[in-house]
Amino acid sequence: MVFVNRKRELVALDAWWVRPGPQFGVIWGRRRIGKSYLISHWARDKRVVYHIARNQPAREQFRQMSERAHQLASTPQRDLLRTPFSDWDDVFRVLASAARDEPLLLVIDEFAELLQGEPNVESTLRAVWEEVGADSKLRVLLTGSAVRA
């Protein structure tokens, strides 16, 4: 796929990526305009955990995220394949810790879908975000569609 008129967005994402400390971003827009492709293209050379929210049990989402994060966030004390994420607090804390020395990107695509089944994820993210402070280089990017089919 070729980008058309996406240079401005790529430049903005690059500038966001290099800011010091933890960063939080939202990409929101109409469906089927290439938001997900833009992000996956931009993030291809970064440390990234990319999660597409689906209408499925939280346990399954945590298992999938653990598999994706395994190479980036497992430690000698915690193998994410053997001990997957248990809740959203666990996800955000483990990834923030894995981003202490170098940036780590967490993308949650279709965040509105996640909120339908997990309404507490927003307050959990806010609480962990306030605790993380400048000690982490975690980047959290939430995406969503303005119109849901």
PDB file of C-alpha atoms in Angstrom:
ATOM      1  CA  MET A   1       0.000   0.000   0.000  1.00  0.00           C
ATOM      2  CA  VAL A   2       1.274   3.470  -0.874  1.00  0.00           C
ATOM      3  CA  PHE A   3       0.720   6.402   1.431  1.00  0.00           C
ATOM      4  CA  VAL A   4      -1.071   9.354  -0.072  1.00  0.00           C
ATOM      5  CA  ASN A   5      -0.932  12.628   1.852  1.00  0.00           C
ATOM      6  CA  ARG A   6       0.405  10.897   4.996  1.00  0.00           C
ATOM      7  CA  LYS A   7       3.781  12.649   5.349  1.00  0.00           C
ATOM      8  CA  ARG A   8       2.377  15.136   7.839  1.00  0.00           C
ATOM      9  CA  GLU A   9       1.016  12.322  10.021  1.00  0.00           C
ATOM     10  CA  LEU A  10       4.306  10.404   9.884  1.00  0.00           C
ATOM     11  CA  VAL A  11       6.263  13.536  10.847  1.00  0.00           C
ATOM     12  CA  ALA A  12       3.864  14.175  13.758  1.00  0.00           C
ATOM     13  CA  LEU A  13       4.201  10.560  14.965  1.00  0.00           C
ATOM     14  CA  ASP A  14       8.007  10.768  14.749  1.00  0.00           C
ATOM     15  CA  ALA A  15       8.012  13.990  16.795  1.00  0.00           C
ATOM     16  CA  TRP A  16       5.703  12.396  19.364  1.00  0.00           C
ATOM     17  CA  TRP A  17       7.969   9.329  19.588  1.00  0.00           C
ATOM     18  CA  VAL A  18      11.126  11.280  20.477  1.00  0.00           C
ATOM     19  CA  ARG A  19       9.618  13.415  23.235  1.00  0.00           C
ATOM     20  CA  PRO A  20      11.126  12.663  26.658  1.00  0.00           C
ATOM     21  CA  GLY A  21       9.215  10.714  29.281  1.00  0.00           C
ATOM     22  CA  PRO A  22       6.046   8.686  28.833  1.00  0.00           C
ATOM     23  CA  GLN A  23       3.731   9.752  26.021  1.00  0.00           C
ATOM     24  CA  PHE A  24       0.043   9.222  25.418  1.00  0.00           C
ATOM     25  CA  GLY A  25      -1.679   9.675  22.057  1.00  0.00           C
ATOM     26  CA  VAL A  26      -5.009   9.152  20.352  1.00  0.00           C
ATOM     27  CA  ILE A  27      -5.689   8.639  16.664  1.00  0.00           C
ATOM     28  CA  TRP A  28      -9.374   8.906  15.930  1.00  0.00           C
ATOM     29  CA  GLY A  29     -11.223   9.160  12.636  1.00  0.00           C
ATOM     30  CA  ARG A  30     -13.645   7.702  10.153  1.00  0.00           C
ATOM     31  CA  ARG A  31     -13.578   3.988   9.457  1.00  0.00           C
ATOM     32  CA  ARG A  32     -11.589   2.561   6.557  1.00  0.00           C
ATOM     33  CA  ILE A  33      -9.235   5.509   6.002  1.00  0.00           C
ATOM     34  CA  GLY A  34      -6.009   3.683   6.875  1.00  0.00           C
ATOM     35  CA  LYS A  35      -5.390   4.566  10.531  1.00  0.00           C
ATOM     36  CA  SER A  36      -4.283   1.059  11.441  1.00  0.00           C
ATOM     37  CA  TYR A  37      -2.077   0.739   8.373  1.00  0.00           C
ATOM     38  CA  LEU A  38      -0.500   4.130   9.064  1.00  0.00           C
ATOM     39  CA  ILE A  39       0.379   3.086  12.617  1.00  0.00           C
ATOM     40  CA  SER A  40       1.671  -0.371  11.680  1.00  0.00           C
ATOM     41  CA  HIS A  41       3.809   1.134   8.900  1.00  0.00           C
ATOM     42  CA  TRP A  42       5.197   3.830  11.187  1.00  0.00           C
ATOM     43  CA  ALA A  43       5.846   1.396  14.063  1.00  0.00           C
ATOM     44  CA  ARG A  44       7.548  -1.333  12.014  1.00  0.00           C
ATOM     45  CA  ASP A  45      11.033  -0.446  13.305  1.00  0.00           C
ATOM     46  CA  LYS A  46      10.015   0.231  16.901  1.00  0.00           C
ATOM     47  CA  ARG A  47       9.582  -1.868  20.022  1.00  0.00           C
ATOM     48  CA  VAL A  48       5.835  -2.310  19.839  1.00  0.00           C
ATOM     49  CA  VAL A  49       3.030  -4.348  21.350  1.00  0.00           C
ATOM     50  CA  TYR A  50       0.124  -3.988  18.925  1.00  0.00           C
ATOM     51  CA  HIS A  51      -3.259  -5.134  20.196  1.00  0.00           C
ATOM     52  CA  ILE A  52      -6.512  -5.030  18.269  1.00  0.00           C
ATOM     53  CA  ALA A  53      -9.388  -4.957  20.743  1.00  0.00           C
ATOM     54  CA  ARG A  54     -12.090  -7.489  20.009  1.00  0.00           C
ATOM     55  CA  ASN A  55     -15.328  -8.546  21.561  1.00  0.00           C
ATOM     56  CA  GLN A  56     -13.831 -11.528  23.383  1.00  0.00           C
ATOM     57  CA  PRO A  57     -13.175 -12.463  26.999  1.00  0.00           C
ATOM     58  CA  ALA A  58     -10.541 -10.395  28.793  1.00  0.00           C
ATOM     59  CA  ARG A  59      -8.530 -13.520  29.605  1.00  0.00           C
ATOM     60  CA  GLU A  60      -8.087 -14.223  25.883  1.00  0.00           C
ATOM     61  CA  GLN A  61      -7.048 -10.627  25.196  1.00  0.00           C
ATOM     62  CA  PHE A  62      -4.479 -10.806  28.004  1.00  0.00           C
ATOM     63  CA  ARG A  63      -3.120 -14.077  26.599  1.00  0.00           C
ATOM     64  CA  GLN A  64      -2.734 -12.541  23.138  1.00  0.00           C
ATOM     65  CA  MET A  65      -1.079  -9.415  24.508  1.00  0.00           C
ATOM     66  CA  SER A  66       1.279 -11.543  26.614  1.00  0.00           C
ATOM     67  CA  GLU A  67       2.367 -13.449  23.503  1.00  0.00           C
ATOM     68  CA  ARG A  68       3.044 -10.194  21.665  1.00  0.00           C
ATOM     69  CA  ALA A  69       4.869  -8.643  24.619  1.00  0.00           C
ATOM     70  CA  HIS A  70       6.879 -11.732  25.535  1.00  0.00           C
ATOM     71  CA  GLN A  71      10.057 -10.800  23.643  1.00  0.00           C
ATOM     72  CA  LEU A  72       9.972  -7.196  24.867  1.00  0.00           C
ATOM     73  CA  ALA A  73       8.780  -7.394  28.446  1.00  0.00           C
ATOM     74  CA  SER A  74       9.546 -10.823  29.901  1.00  0.00           C
ATOM     75  CA  THR A  75      12.116 -10.852  32.693  1.00  0.00           C
ATOM     76  CA  PRO A  76      13.894 -13.621  34.595  1.00  0.00           C
ATOM     77  CA  GLN A  77      11.229 -13.136  37.279  1.00  0.00           C
ATOM     78  CA  ARG A  78       8.283 -13.150  34.858  1.00  0.00           C
ATOM     79  CA  ASP A  79       7.898 -15.117  31.656  1.00  0.00           C
ATOM     80  CA  LEU A  80       4.781 -13.740  29.986  1.00  0.00           C
ATOM     81  CA  LEU A  81       4.157 -16.990  28.131  1.00  0.00           C
ATOM     82  CA  ARG A  82       3.978 -18.954  31.376  1.00  0.00           C
ATOM     83  CA  THR A  83       2.355 -16.221  33.436  1.00  0.00           C
ATOM     84  CA  PRO A  84       0.263 -14.049  31.108  1.00  0.00           C
ATOM     85  CA  PHE A  85      -1.076 -10.654  32.039  1.00  0.00           C
ATOM     86  CA  SER A  86      -3.820 -10.980  34.650  1.00  0.00           C
ATOM     87  CA  ASP A  87      -5.574  -7.628  34.294  1.00  0.00           C
ATOM     88  CA  TRP A  88      -5.127  -4.169  32.763  1.00  0.00           C
ATOM     89  CA  ASP A  89      -3.195  -2.887  35.745  1.00  0.00           C
ATOM     90  CA  ASP A  90      -0.712  -5.716  35.178  1.00  0.00           C
ATOM     91  CA  VAL A  91      -0.448  -4.907  31.439  1.00  0.00           C
ATOM     92  CA  PHE A  92       0.309  -1.228  31.978  1.00  0.00           C
ATOM     93  CA  ARG A  93       2.720  -1.762  34.875  1.00  0.00           C
ATOM     94  CA  VAL A  94       4.747  -4.489  33.162  1.00  0.00           C
ATOM     95  CA  LEU A  95       5.015  -2.526  29.913  1.00  0.00           C
ATOM     96  CA  ALA A  96       5.915   0.700  31.741  1.00  0.00           C
ATOM     97  CA  SER A  97       8.676  -1.192  33.520  1.00  0.00           C
ATOM     98  CA  ALA A  98       9.908  -2.664  30.207  1.00  0.00           C
ATOM     99  CA  ALA A  99      10.152   0.910  28.880  1.00  0.00           C
ATOM    100  CA  ARG A 100      12.488   2.218  31.582  1.00  0.00           C
ATOM    101  CA  ASP A 101      15.604   2.319  29.386  1.00  0.00           C
ATOM    102  CA  GLU A 102      14.223   2.637  25.876  1.00  0.00           C
ATOM    103  CA  PRO A 103      10.848   3.541  24.389  1.00  0.00           C
ATOM    104  CA  LEU A 104       8.179   0.887  24.081  1.00  0.00           C
ATOM    105  CA  LEU A 105       4.970   1.469  22.161  1.00  0.00           C
ATOM    106  CA  LEU A 106       1.646  -0.022  23.208  1.00  0.00           C
ATOM    107  CA  VAL A 107      -1.001   0.354  20.517  1.00  0.00           C
ATOM    108  CA  ILE A 108      -4.580  -0.515  21.404  1.00  0.00           C
ATOM    109  CA  ASP A 109      -6.478  -0.417  18.149  1.00  0.00           C
ATOM    110  CA  GLU A 110     -10.267  -0.008  18.304  1.00  0.00           C
ATOM    111  CA  PHE A 111     -10.130   1.183  21.910  1.00  0.00           C
ATOM    112  CA  ALA A 112     -13.893   1.865  21.926  1.00  0.00           C
ATOM    113  CA  GLU A 113     -14.455  -1.860  21.359  1.00  0.00           C
ATOM    114  CA  LEU A 114     -12.327  -2.587  24.407  1.00  0.00           C
ATOM    115  CA  LEU A 115     -14.292  -0.121  26.542  1.00  0.00           C
ATOM    116  CA  GLN A 116     -17.546  -1.931  25.787  1.00  0.00           C
ATOM    117  CA  GLY A 117     -16.357  -5.091  27.515  1.00  0.00           C
ATOM    118  CA  GLU A 118     -13.856  -3.541  29.947  1.00  0.00           C
ATOM    119  CA  PRO A 119     -15.204  -0.176  31.116  1.00  0.00           C
ATOM    120  CA  ASN A 120     -12.634   0.032  33.948  1.00  0.00           C
ATOM    121  CA  VAL A 121      -9.621   0.021  31.588  1.00  0.00           C
ATOM    122  CA  GLU A 122      -9.763   3.804  31.238  1.00  0.00           C
ATOM    123  CA  SER A 123      -9.508   4.492  34.969  1.00  0.00           C
ATOM    124  CA  THR A 124      -6.819   1.813  35.359  1.00  0.00           C
ATOM    125  CA  LEU A 125      -4.739   3.405  32.613  1.00  0.00           C
ATOM    126  CA  ARG A 126      -5.170   6.842  34.191  1.00  0.00           C
ATOM    127  CA  ALA A 127      -4.092   5.589  37.634  1.00  0.00           C
ATOM    128  CA  VAL A 128      -1.017   3.767  36.346  1.00  0.00           C
ATOM    129  CA  TRP A 129      -0.119   6.696  34.097  1.00  0.00           C
ATOM    130  CA  GLU A 130      -0.054   9.061  37.062  1.00  0.00           C
ATOM    131  CA  GLU A 131       2.229   6.671  38.969  1.00  0.00           C
ATOM    132  CA  VAL A 132       4.636   6.079  36.078  1.00  0.00           C
ATOM    133  CA  GLY A 133       5.794   9.683  35.965  1.00  0.00           C
ATOM    134  CA  ALA A 134       8.986  10.420  34.081  1.00  0.00           C
ATOM    135  CA  ASP A 135      10.529   7.064  35.025  1.00  0.00           C
ATOM    136  CA  SER A 136       9.266   5.322  31.901  1.00  0.00           C
ATOM    137  CA  LYS A 137       9.498   5.804  28.170  1.00  0.00           C
ATOM    138  CA  LEU A 138       6.214   4.035  27.546  1.00  0.00           C
ATOM    139  CA  ARG A 139       4.203   5.346  24.628  1.00  0.00           C
ATOM    140  CA  VAL A 140       0.518   4.443  24.601  1.00  0.00           C
ATOM    141  CA  LEU A 141      -1.370   5.033  21.386  1.00  0.00           C
ATOM    142  CA  LEU A 142      -5.121   4.459  21.329  1.00  0.00           C
ATOM    143  CA  THR A 143      -7.022   4.335  18.068  1.00  0.00           C
ATOM    144  CA  GLY A 144     -10.656   4.296  17.242  1.00  0.00           C
ATOM    145  CA  SER A 145     -13.297   4.991  14.676  1.00  0.00           C
ATOM    146  CA  ALA A 146     -15.672   7.909  14.804  1.00  0.00           C
ATOM    147  CA  VAL A 147     -18.485   5.853  13.296  1.00  0.00           C
ATOM    148  CA  ARG A 148     -19.055   2.247  14.311  1.00  0.00           C
ATOM    149  CA  ALA A 149     -20.817  -0.155  11.965  1.00  0.00           C
TER     150      ALA A 149
END
